[in-house]
Amino acid sequence: MAETMVRMGELAASAVAGDVLVSLGLGSCIGLAVLDRRVGVAGLAHVVLPDSGGHGPQRSYKFADVAVPELIDRVVAHGGRRPLLDAVLVGGASMFAVTSAALEVGQRNEAAVRDQLAKAGVPVRAAETGGGRGRTIRVHVGASRITVREAGGVEREMQ
Amino acid sequence: MTQYTDLQLDALRELANVGSGTASTALSSMLGRSVDISVPHAYVLPMADAVAEVGDPEADATGVVLGVVGDMGASVLLLFSPSDAAQMCALLGVEAGTEIGDSALMEIGNIMGASYLTALGMMTGMALEPTPPAAATDMLAAIVETVLAERAGAGDIALLLDSQLAVEGSDASVSFLLVPDAGGVDQLLARLGL
């Protein structure tokens, strides 16, 4: 029973029931959970930017095009079955109301993550994305429960 | 991990020192009170560590962000705790958490950001200009990571120049951060001949 912090550009997977994978205060970043609910395996990636352009540093999971395939592989390595995986997305907010288009990285992150999931054939089961609030995601391994909390709000279960 | 020498970090800290000194003078004349500045910190960190260095990720905070355009891309980020925001707004005779309160904090950002950048520009010979400010009240991590995400680009290392400014005779303080683009740091150092 341990909380594993998944910080910017990090990812983690677990098959240990009771483990909790957490990303605190997601703004424009996406917290992407990938689960095999029947065997109780789950992984979480904290995606920062949409596209590495092929030039990302090695072992950096900041970019959607690198992080999404790697997360899926890790979940499978922990015993998840590729055809039975589903995904949950949290984050991708526009934190600052009046900004340049360059800051709308939240929307671009979500689009890139969804694109990579579609390529891998992993369906999106639920999403709480966009808007203007930061969010915390907790993935409860084993129970395959996911909770989300918005700034100033209470922790809620996602379906 | 860090690719900068102590000498280079000292130079960056000195830039932050002069920049925040100028910004504190601007804040002081806006508030009609003296403003003290702390010795600034220059953090060079993996991006994953940077958020926690700034504070408790889930703490409530108000952030005012300004883009920097010109010879170097960067963001200026001012962070206020809820009590700092309340006291700063009270000093200006407005109520925090309202539209007018936010706009007062954005004006503080504008004035401090512009004077910081003017000082930085004079020291380095760079043309630097702020873009209009935007404000958000949210979890600290959500504010900081959104600014880092925009600036980090391909780099995995974040540079934060952090100065604390405290208003005399009140508990109000503000954290002032300059977050340059990955290439911007090298540009700053090159201008200083380092």
mmCIF file of C-alpha atoms in Angstrom:
data_model
loop_
_atom_site.group_PDB
_atom_site.id
_atom_site.type_symbol
_atom_site.label_atom_id
_atom_site.label_comp_id
_atom_site.label_asym_id
_atom_site.label_seq_id
_atom_site.Cartn_x
_atom_site.Cartn_y
_atom_site.Cartn_z
ATOM 1 C CA MET A 1 0.000 0.000 0.000
ATOM 2 C CA ALA A 2 1.997 2.928 -1.241
ATOM 3 C CA GLU A 3 1.361 6.194 -3.032
ATOM 4 C CA THR A 4 3.666 6.596 -6.005
ATOM 5 C CA MET A 5 4.058 10.172 -7.208
ATOM 6 C CA VAL A 6 4.083 10.428 -10.976
ATOM 7 C CA ARG A 7 5.606 13.836 -11.640
ATOM 8 C CA MET A 8 6.031 15.820 -14.881
ATOM 9 C CA GLY A 9 7.371 13.561 -17.620
ATOM 10 C CA GLU A 10 7.291 10.429 -15.463
ATOM 11 C CA LEU A 11 5.306 7.217 -15.702
ATOM 12 C CA ALA A 12 4.682 4.194 -13.485
ATOM 13 C CA ALA A 13 2.799 0.909 -13.580
ATOM 14 C CA SER A 14 1.835 -1.603 -10.884
ATOM 15 C CA ALA A 15 0.089 -4.920 -10.401
ATOM 16 C CA VAL A 16 0.086 -4.667 -6.594
ATOM 17 C CA ALA A 17 -3.447 -4.300 -5.223
ATOM 18 C CA GLY A 18 -3.613 -1.292 -2.904
ATOM 19 C CA ASP A 19 -0.901 0.699 -4.685
ATOM 20 C CA VAL A 20 -1.997 4.213 -5.589
ATOM 21 C CA LEU A 21 -0.484 6.121 -8.516
ATOM 22 C CA VAL A 22 -0.846 9.893 -8.154
ATOM 23 C CA SER A 23 -0.290 13.043 -10.200
ATOM 24 C CA LEU A 24 -0.862 16.176 -8.129
ATOM 25 C CA GLY A 25 -2.127 19.414 -9.628
ATOM 26 C CA LEU A 26 -2.306 18.674 -13.338
ATOM 27 C CA GLY A 27 -2.676 21.914 -15.295
ATOM 28 C CA SER A 28 -2.150 21.731 -19.036
ATOM 29 C CA CYS A 29 -0.539 18.309 -18.574
ATOM 30 C CA ILE A 30 -2.505 15.086 -19.022
ATOM 31 C CA GLY A 31 -2.686 12.341 -16.427
ATOM 32 C CA LEU A 32 -3.208 9.238 -18.548
ATOM 33 C CA ALA A 33 -4.267 6.028 -16.793
ATOM 34 C CA VAL A 34 -4.189 2.723 -18.674
ATOM 35 C CA LEU A 35 -5.828 -0.273 -17.008
ATOM 36 C CA ASP A 36 -6.614 -3.943 -17.425
ATOM 37 C CA ARG A 37 -9.486 -3.917 -14.962
ATOM 38 C CA ARG A 38 -9.982 -7.697 -14.824
ATOM 39 C CA VAL A 39 -6.443 -8.545 -13.758
ATOM 40 C CA GLY A 40 -6.061 -5.352 -11.724
ATOM 41 C CA VAL A 41 -3.025 -3.879 -13.467
ATOM 42 C CA ALA A 42 -2.747 -0.127 -13.971
ATOM 43 C CA GLY A 43 -0.303 2.517 -15.111
ATOM 44 C CA LEU A 44 -0.190 6.313 -15.022
ATOM 45 C CA ALA A 45 1.744 8.749 -17.227
ATOM 46 C CA HIS A 46 2.123 12.520 -16.643
ATOM 47 C CA VAL A 47 2.276 13.849 -20.199
ATOM 48 C CA VAL A 48 3.638 17.395 -20.573
ATOM 49 C CA LEU A 49 3.754 18.099 -24.307
ATOM 50 C CA PRO A 50 2.178 16.620 -27.438
ATOM 51 C CA ASP A 51 5.073 15.780 -29.706
ATOM 52 C CA SER A 52 8.810 15.137 -29.345
ATOM 53 C CA GLY A 53 9.381 15.730 -33.053
ATOM 54 C CA GLY A 54 11.629 12.673 -32.817
ATOM 55 C CA HIS A 55 14.221 14.694 -30.896
ATOM 56 C CA GLY A 56 13.204 14.031 -27.300
ATOM 57 C CA PRO A 57 15.940 13.006 -24.884
ATOM 58 C CA GLN A 58 16.054 9.268 -24.313
ATOM 59 C CA ARG A 59 13.997 7.887 -21.451
ATOM 60 C CA SER A 60 11.999 11.114 -21.262
ATOM 61 C CA TYR A 61 8.309 10.391 -21.077
ATOM 62 C CA LYS A 62 7.317 14.031 -21.305
ATOM 63 C CA PHE A 63 5.917 13.724 -24.799
ATOM 64 C CA ALA A 64 2.665 11.980 -25.760
ATOM 65 C CA ASP A 65 4.234 10.202 -28.738
ATOM 66 C CA VAL A 66 6.855 8.584 -26.475
ATOM 67 C CA ALA A 67 4.887 8.237 -23.215
ATOM 68 C CA VAL A 68 1.704 6.581 -24.504
ATOM 69 C CA PRO A 69 3.334 3.553 -26.221
ATOM 70 C CA GLU A 70 5.767 3.154 -23.302
ATOM 71 C CA LEU A 71 2.944 3.248 -20.727
ATOM 72 C CA ILE A 72 0.995 0.603 -22.634
ATOM 73 C CA ASP A 73 4.126 -1.604 -22.824
ATOM 74 C CA ARG A 74 4.714 -1.227 -19.067
ATOM 75 C CA VAL A 75 1.126 -2.170 -18.229
ATOM 76 C CA VAL A 76 1.430 -5.213 -20.494
ATOM 77 C CA ALA A 77 4.784 -6.096 -18.885
ATOM 78 C CA HIS A 78 2.987 -6.100 -15.513
ATOM 79 C CA GLY A 79 0.459 -8.638 -16.791
ATOM 80 C CA GLY A 80 -2.109 -6.418 -18.525
ATOM 81 C CA ARG A 81 -3.612 -7.918 -21.676
ATOM 82 C CA ARG A 82 -3.270 -5.568 -24.615
ATOM 83 C CA PRO A 83 -6.735 -6.171 -26.176
ATOM 84 C CA LEU A 84 -8.482 -5.613 -22.820
ATOM 85 C CA LEU A 85 -6.867 -2.304 -21.895
ATOM 86 C CA ASP A 86 -8.804 0.912 -21.541
ATOM 87 C CA ALA A 87 -7.715 4.457 -20.820
ATOM 88 C CA VAL A 88 -8.818 7.371 -18.636
ATOM 89 C CA LEU A 89 -7.682 10.959 -19.275
ATOM 90 C CA VAL A 90 -7.552 13.789 -16.724
ATOM 91 C CA GLY A 91 -6.136 17.307 -17.164
ATOM 92 C CA GLY A 92 -5.415 19.344 -20.274
ATOM 93 C CA ALA A 93 -6.838 22.521 -18.757
ATOM 94 C CA SER A 94 -6.304 26.070 -20.001
ATOM 95 C CA MET A 95 -5.082 27.598 -16.771
ATOM 96 C CA PHE A 96 -4.753 31.185 -17.894
ATOM 97 C CA ALA A 97 -7.827 32.794 -19.385
ATOM 98 C CA VAL A 98 -6.191 35.465 -21.533
ATOM 99 C CA THR A 99 -3.257 33.935 -23.338
ATOM 100 C CA SER A 100 -1.685 33.383 -26.690
ATOM 101 C CA ALA A 101 -2.566 30.320 -28.750
ATOM 102 C CA ALA A 102 0.838 28.952 -27.776
ATOM 103 C CA LEU A 103 -0.427 28.401 -24.256
ATOM 104 C CA GLU A 104 -3.335 26.205 -25.378
ATOM 105 C CA VAL A 105 -1.028 23.287 -24.896
ATOM 106 C CA GLY A 106 -3.698 21.510 -22.820
ATOM 107 C CA GLN A 107 -5.933 20.923 -25.834
ATOM 108 C CA ARG A 108 -3.022 19.861 -27.980
ATOM 109 C CA ASN A 109 -1.903 17.430 -25.288
ATOM 110 C CA GLU A 110 -5.330 15.817 -25.139
ATOM 111 C CA ALA A 111 -5.549 15.501 -28.921
ATOM 112 C CA ALA A 112 -2.073 13.943 -29.095
ATOM 113 C CA VAL A 113 -2.783 11.452 -26.292
ATOM 114 C CA ARG A 114 -6.092 10.405 -27.892
ATOM 115 C CA ASP A 115 -4.357 10.043 -31.241
ATOM 116 C CA GLN A 116 -1.683 7.756 -29.773
ATOM 117 C CA LEU A 117 -4.318 5.677 -27.937
ATOM 118 C CA ALA A 118 -6.286 5.270 -31.164
ATOM 119 C CA LYS A 119 -3.132 4.098 -32.956
ATOM 120 C CA ALA A 120 -2.557 1.536 -30.214
ATOM 121 C CA GLY A 121 -6.211 0.446 -30.287
ATOM 122 C CA VAL A 122 -6.845 1.361 -26.636
ATOM 123 C CA PRO A 123 -10.346 2.817 -26.088
ATOM 124 C CA VAL A 124 -10.913 5.882 -23.883
ATOM 125 C CA ARG A 125 -13.372 4.891 -21.180
ATOM 126 C CA ALA A 126 -13.643 8.228 -19.388
ATOM 127 C CA ALA A 127 -12.144 11.706 -19.529
ATOM 128 C CA GLU A 128 -12.202 14.853 -17.416
ATOM 129 C CA THR A 129 -10.317 17.308 -19.534
ATOM 130 C CA GLY A 130 -10.281 20.934 -20.616
ATOM 131 C CA GLY A 131 -11.844 23.744 -18.634
ATOM 132 C CA GLY A 132 -9.829 26.091 -16.495
ATOM 133 C CA ARG A 133 -9.157 24.157 -13.281
ATOM 134 C CA GLY A 134 -6.182 22.126 -12.136
ATOM 135 C CA ARG A 135 -6.839 18.499 -11.166
ATOM 136 C CA THR A 136 -5.289 15.716 -9.107
ATOM 137 C CA ILE A 137 -5.677 12.112 -10.303
ATOM 138 C CA ARG A 138 -5.352 8.982 -8.143
ATOM 139 C CA VAL A 139 -5.315 5.519 -9.690
ATOM 140 C CA HIS A 140 -6.095 2.741 -7.198
ATOM 141 C CA VAL A 141 -4.417 -0.391 -8.472
ATOM 142 C CA GLY A 142 -6.308 -3.645 -7.994
ATOM 143 C CA ALA A 143 -9.670 -2.022 -7.344
ATOM 144 C CA SER A 144 -9.195 -0.210 -10.681
ATOM 145 C CA ARG A 145 -10.790 2.896 -9.186
ATOM 146 C CA ILE A 146 -9.852 6.356 -10.356
ATOM 147 C CA THR A 147 -10.541 9.499 -8.383
ATOM 148 C CA VAL A 148 -10.153 13.096 -9.445
ATOM 149 C CA ARG A 149 -10.101 16.286 -7.420
ATOM 150 C CA GLU A 150 -10.346 19.791 -8.829
ATOM 151 C CA ALA A 151 -8.792 22.781 -7.100
ATOM 152 C CA GLY A 152 -11.052 23.767 -4.204
ATOM 153 C CA GLY A 153 -13.206 20.670 -4.671
ATOM 154 C CA VAL A 154 -13.613 17.228 -3.104
ATOM 155 C CA GLU A 155 -12.228 13.950 -4.376
ATOM 156 C CA ARG A 156 -14.716 12.195 -6.664
ATOM 157 C CA GLU A 157 -14.869 8.783 -8.244
ATOM 158 C CA MET A 158 -14.655 8.652 -12.047
ATOM 159 C CA GLN A 159 -16.789 6.117 -13.908
ATOM 160 C CA MET B 1 22.855 16.580 -13.765
ATOM 161 C CA THR B 2 23.384 20.336 -13.979
ATOM 162 C CA GLN B 3 25.158 21.564 -17.020
ATOM 163 C CA TYR B 4 25.947 24.975 -15.494
ATOM 164 C CA THR B 5 29.032 25.895 -13.483
ATOM 165 C CA ASP B 6 28.930 27.676 -10.110
ATOM 166 C CA LEU B 7 30.256 30.789 -11.796
ATOM 167 C CA GLN B 8 27.426 30.723 -14.313
ATOM 168 C CA LEU B 9 24.837 30.160 -11.588
ATOM 169 C CA ASP B 10 26.304 33.063 -9.590
ATOM 170 C CA ALA B 11 25.964 35.270 -12.652
ATOM 171 C CA LEU B 12 22.342 34.209 -13.179
ATOM 172 C CA ARG B 13 21.636 34.859 -9.503
ATOM 173 C CA GLU B 14 23.177 38.319 -9.842
ATOM 174 C CA LEU B 15 20.950 39.055 -12.830
ATOM 175 C CA ALA B 16 17.957 37.976 -10.742
ATOM 176 C CA ASN B 17 19.190 40.143 -7.876
ATOM 177 C CA VAL B 18 19.393 43.329 -9.931
ATOM 178 C CA GLY B 19 16.152 42.483 -11.733
ATOM 179 C CA SER B 20 14.198 41.885 -8.558
ATOM 180 C CA GLY B 21 15.786 44.932 -6.903
ATOM 181 C CA THR B 22 14.382 47.066 -9.702
ATOM 182 C CA ALA B 23 11.050 45.271 -9.498
ATOM 183 C CA SER B 24 10.880 45.851 -5.740
ATOM 184 C CA THR B 25 11.387 49.592 -6.265
ATOM 185 C CA ALA B 26 8.492 49.568 -8.716
ATOM 186 C CA LEU B 27 6.273 47.632 -6.285
ATOM 187 C CA SER B 28 7.287 49.969 -3.484
ATOM 188 C CA SER B 29 6.213 53.074 -5.376
ATOM 189 C CA MET B 30 2.940 51.395 -6.362
ATOM 190 C CA LEU B 31 2.138 50.493 -2.739
ATOM 191 C CA GLY B 32 3.730 53.517 -1.063
ATOM 192 C CA ARG B 33 5.700 51.233 1.289
ATOM 193 C CA SER B 34 9.199 49.807 1.369
ATOM 194 C CA VAL B 35 9.696 46.369 -0.083
ATOM 195 C CA ASP B 36 12.475 44.014 1.025
ATOM 196 C CA ILE B 37 13.978 41.412 -1.254
ATOM 197 C CA SER B 38 15.661 38.185 -0.284
ATOM 198 C CA VAL B 39 18.815 36.870 -1.930
ATOM 199 C CA PRO B 40 17.476 35.165 -5.042
ATOM 200 C CA HIS B 41 17.862 31.467 -5.724
ATOM 201 C CA ALA B 42 18.880 30.018 -9.062
ATOM 202 C CA TYR B 43 17.582 26.482 -9.379
ATOM 203 C CA VAL B 44 18.651 24.192 -12.174
ATOM 204 C CA LEU B 45 16.541 21.092 -11.809
ATOM 205 C CA PRO B 46 15.045 18.221 -13.706
ATOM 206 C CA MET B 47 11.553 19.369 -14.623
ATOM 207 C CA ALA B 48 9.985 16.689 -12.406
ATOM 208 C CA ASP B 49 11.662 18.202 -9.319
ATOM 209 C CA ALA B 50 10.948 21.828 -10.165
ATOM 210 C CA VAL B 51 7.313 21.969 -9.073
ATOM 211 C CA ALA B 52 8.007 20.643 -5.567
ATOM 212 C CA GLU B 53 10.885 23.129 -5.207
ATOM 213 C CA VAL B 54 8.406 25.985 -5.571
ATOM 214 C CA GLY B 55 6.034 24.693 -2.881
ATOM 215 C CA ASP B 56 3.290 22.244 -1.840
ATOM 216 C CA PRO B 57 1.809 21.030 -5.154
ATOM 217 C CA GLU B 58 -1.800 21.070 -3.947
ATOM 218 C CA ALA B 59 -1.634 24.360 -2.016
ATOM 219 C CA ASP B 60 -3.957 27.127 -3.216
ATOM 220 C CA ALA B 61 -2.132 29.896 -5.036
ATOM 221 C CA THR B 62 -2.763 32.801 -7.352
ATOM 222 C CA GLY B 63 -0.361 32.989 -10.255
ATOM 223 C CA VAL B 64 0.143 35.950 -12.568
ATOM 224 C CA VAL B 65 2.040 35.063 -15.724
ATOM 225 C CA LEU B 66 3.591 37.309 -18.358
ATOM 226 C CA GLY B 67 5.232 36.085 -21.523
ATOM 227 C CA VAL B 68 8.551 37.580 -22.565
ATOM 228 C CA VAL B 69 9.197 38.343 -26.222
ATOM 229 C CA GLY B 70 12.232 39.760 -27.974
ATOM 230 C CA ASP B 71 15.770 38.404 -27.933
ATOM 231 C CA MET B 72 14.893 35.637 -25.485
ATOM 232 C CA GLY B 73 11.696 33.682 -24.832
ATOM 233 C CA ALA B 74 10.720 33.334 -21.184
ATOM 234 C CA SER B 75 7.861 33.537 -18.738
ATOM 235 C CA VAL B 76 7.635 35.705 -15.655
ATOM 236 C CA LEU B 77 5.537 34.093 -12.936
ATOM 237 C CA LEU B 78 4.411 35.817 -9.740
ATOM 238 C CA LEU B 79 2.972 33.538 -7.068
ATOM 239 C CA PHE B 80 0.783 34.705 -4.187
ATOM 240 C CA SER B 81 -0.511 32.522 -1.361
ATOM 241 C CA PRO B 82 -4.179 33.243 -0.496
ATOM 242 C CA SER B 83 -3.122 35.425 2.467
ATOM 243 C CA ASP B 84 -0.503 37.250 0.358
ATOM 244 C CA ALA B 85 -3.136 37.920 -2.300
ATOM 245 C CA ALA B 86 -5.592 39.187 0.316
ATOM 246 C CA GLN B 87 -3.054 41.508 1.942
ATOM 247 C CA MET B 88 -1.628 42.781 -1.324
ATOM 248 C CA CYS B 89 -5.148 43.590 -2.530
ATOM 249 C CA ALA B 90 -5.987 45.240 0.813
ATOM 250 C CA LEU B 91 -2.922 47.496 0.433
ATOM 251 C CA LEU B 92 -4.372 48.588 -2.904
ATOM 252 C CA GLY B 93 -7.875 49.015 -1.457
ATOM 253 C CA VAL B 94 -9.524 46.206 -3.414
ATOM 254 C CA GLU B 95 -10.899 42.796 -2.487
ATOM 255 C CA ALA B 96 -8.983 39.630 -3.393
ATOM 256 C CA GLY B 97 -10.764 36.877 -5.313
ATOM 257 C CA THR B 98 -12.840 39.375 -7.263
ATOM 258 C CA GLU B 99 -12.343 40.509 -10.831
ATOM 259 C CA ILE B 100 -10.943 43.814 -9.632
ATOM 260 C CA GLY B 101 -8.705 41.987 -7.158
ATOM 261 C CA ASP B 102 -7.295 39.815 -9.940
ATOM 262 C CA SER B 103 -6.753 42.840 -12.101
ATOM 263 C CA ALA B 104 -4.861 44.562 -9.260
ATOM 264 C CA LEU B 105 -2.580 41.518 -8.938
ATOM 265 C CA MET B 106 -2.099 41.484 -12.707
ATOM 266 C CA GLU B 107 -1.136 45.167 -12.542
ATOM 267 C CA ILE B 108 1.455 44.309 -9.884
ATOM 268 C CA GLY B 109 2.714 41.626 -12.291
ATOM 269 C CA ASN B 110 2.818 44.116 -15.134
ATOM 270 C CA ILE B 111 4.777 46.730 -13.259
ATOM 271 C CA MET B 112 7.195 44.341 -11.589
ATOM 272 C CA GLY B 113 7.658 42.261 -14.732
ATOM 273 C CA ALA B 114 8.322 45.272 -16.929
ATOM 274 C CA SER B 115 10.898 46.740 -14.538
ATOM 275 C CA TYR B 116 12.613 43.370 -14.008
ATOM 276 C CA LEU B 117 12.888 42.882 -17.766
ATOM 277 C CA THR B 118 14.142 46.421 -18.341
ATOM 278 C CA ALA B 119 16.939 45.812 -15.833
ATOM 279 C CA LEU B 120 17.736 42.426 -17.348
ATOM 280 C CA GLY B 121 17.775 43.975 -20.816
ATOM 281 C CA MET B 122 20.172 46.721 -19.745
ATOM 282 C CA MET B 123 22.586 44.247 -18.154
ATOM 283 C CA THR B 124 22.620 41.874 -21.092
ATOM 284 C CA GLY B 125 21.979 44.195 -24.041
ATOM 285 C CA MET B 126 18.915 42.188 -24.958
ATOM 286 C CA ALA B 127 15.618 43.640 -26.129
ATOM 287 C CA LEU B 128 13.010 42.077 -23.843
ATOM 288 C CA GLU B 129 9.353 42.997 -23.591
ATOM 289 C CA PRO B 130 6.498 41.601 -21.523
ATOM 290 C CA THR B 131 3.216 40.457 -23.043
ATOM 291 C CA PRO B 132 -0.053 41.287 -21.210
ATOM 292 C CA PRO B 133 -0.558 39.386 -17.957
ATOM 293 C CA ALA B 134 -3.001 36.584 -17.194
ATOM 294 C CA ALA B 135 -4.048 35.322 -13.777
ATOM 295 C CA ALA B 136 -5.255 32.021 -12.337
ATOM 296 C CA THR B 137 -6.126 30.896 -8.818
ATOM 297 C CA ASP B 138 -5.672 27.167 -8.516
ATOM 298 C CA MET B 139 -3.422 24.400 -7.185
ATOM 299 C CA LEU B 140 0.193 25.601 -7.134
ATOM 300 C CA ALA B 141 1.402 22.637 -9.209
ATOM 301 C CA ALA B 142 -1.182 23.212 -11.933
ATOM 302 C CA ILE B 143 -0.021 26.826 -12.337
ATOM 303 C CA VAL B 144 3.714 26.085 -12.221
ATOM 304 C CA GLU B 145 3.638 23.032 -14.495
ATOM 305 C CA THR B 146 1.631 24.887 -17.129
ATOM 306 C CA VAL B 147 4.316 27.597 -17.264
ATOM 307 C CA LEU B 148 7.125 25.005 -17.263
ATOM 308 C CA ALA B 149 5.415 22.992 -20.005
ATOM 309 C CA GLU B 150 5.255 26.035 -22.223
ATOM 310 C CA ARG B 151 8.918 26.929 -21.677
ATOM 311 C CA ALA B 152 10.684 23.620 -21.312
ATOM 312 C CA GLY B 153 10.363 22.552 -24.928
ATOM 313 C CA ALA B 154 12.744 19.716 -25.634
ATOM 314 C CA GLY B 155 14.851 20.316 -22.516
ATOM 315 C CA ASP B 156 14.407 18.220 -19.412
ATOM 316 C CA ILE B 157 16.110 20.753 -17.178
ATOM 317 C CA ALA B 158 14.251 23.753 -15.791
ATOM 318 C CA LEU B 159 15.987 26.934 -14.684
ATOM 319 C CA LEU B 160 14.103 28.952 -12.087
ATOM 320 C CA LEU B 161 15.310 32.321 -10.860
ATOM 321 C CA ASP B 162 13.311 32.822 -7.686
ATOM 322 C CA SER B 163 13.155 36.037 -5.634
ATOM 323 C CA GLN B 164 11.006 36.685 -2.582
ATOM 324 C CA LEU B 165 9.728 40.213 -2.051
ATOM 325 C CA ALA B 166 8.169 41.210 1.274
ATOM 326 C CA VAL B 167 6.213 44.387 1.930
ATOM 327 C CA GLU B 168 7.402 46.191 5.047
ATOM 328 C CA GLY B 169 4.865 46.570 7.836
ATOM 329 C CA SER B 170 2.671 43.770 6.511
ATOM 330 C CA ASP B 171 2.907 40.020 6.042
ATOM 331 C CA ALA B 172 2.380 40.310 2.300
ATOM 332 C CA SER B 173 5.053 38.782 0.126
ATOM 333 C CA VAL B 174 5.289 37.594 -3.437
ATOM 334 C CA SER B 175 7.419 34.987 -5.120
ATOM 335 C CA PHE B 176 8.813 36.189 -8.427
ATOM 336 C CA LEU B 177 10.081 33.610 -10.914
ATOM 337 C CA LEU B 178 11.778 33.969 -14.281
ATOM 338 C CA VAL B 179 11.564 30.816 -16.377
ATOM 339 C CA PRO B 180 13.601 31.183 -19.583
ATOM 340 C CA ASP B 181 13.292 28.912 -22.619
ATOM 341 C CA ALA B 182 15.859 26.131 -22.673
ATOM 342 C CA GLY B 183 18.018 28.046 -25.187
ATOM 343 C CA GLY B 184 17.413 31.359 -23.381
ATOM 344 C CA VAL B 185 19.720 30.507 -20.500
ATOM 345 C CA ASP B 186 22.658 29.925 -22.834
ATOM 346 C CA GLN B 187 21.861 33.214 -24.521
ATOM 347 C CA LEU B 188 21.873 35.070 -21.187
ATOM 348 C CA LEU B 189 25.224 33.521 -20.279
ATOM 349 C CA ALA B 190 26.706 34.262 -23.709
ATOM 350 C CA ARG B 191 25.773 37.939 -23.340
ATOM 351 C CA LEU B 192 27.668 38.005 -20.057
ATOM 352 C CA GLY B 193 30.688 36.382 -21.695
ATOM 353 C CA LEU B 194 30.275 33.190 -19.662
#
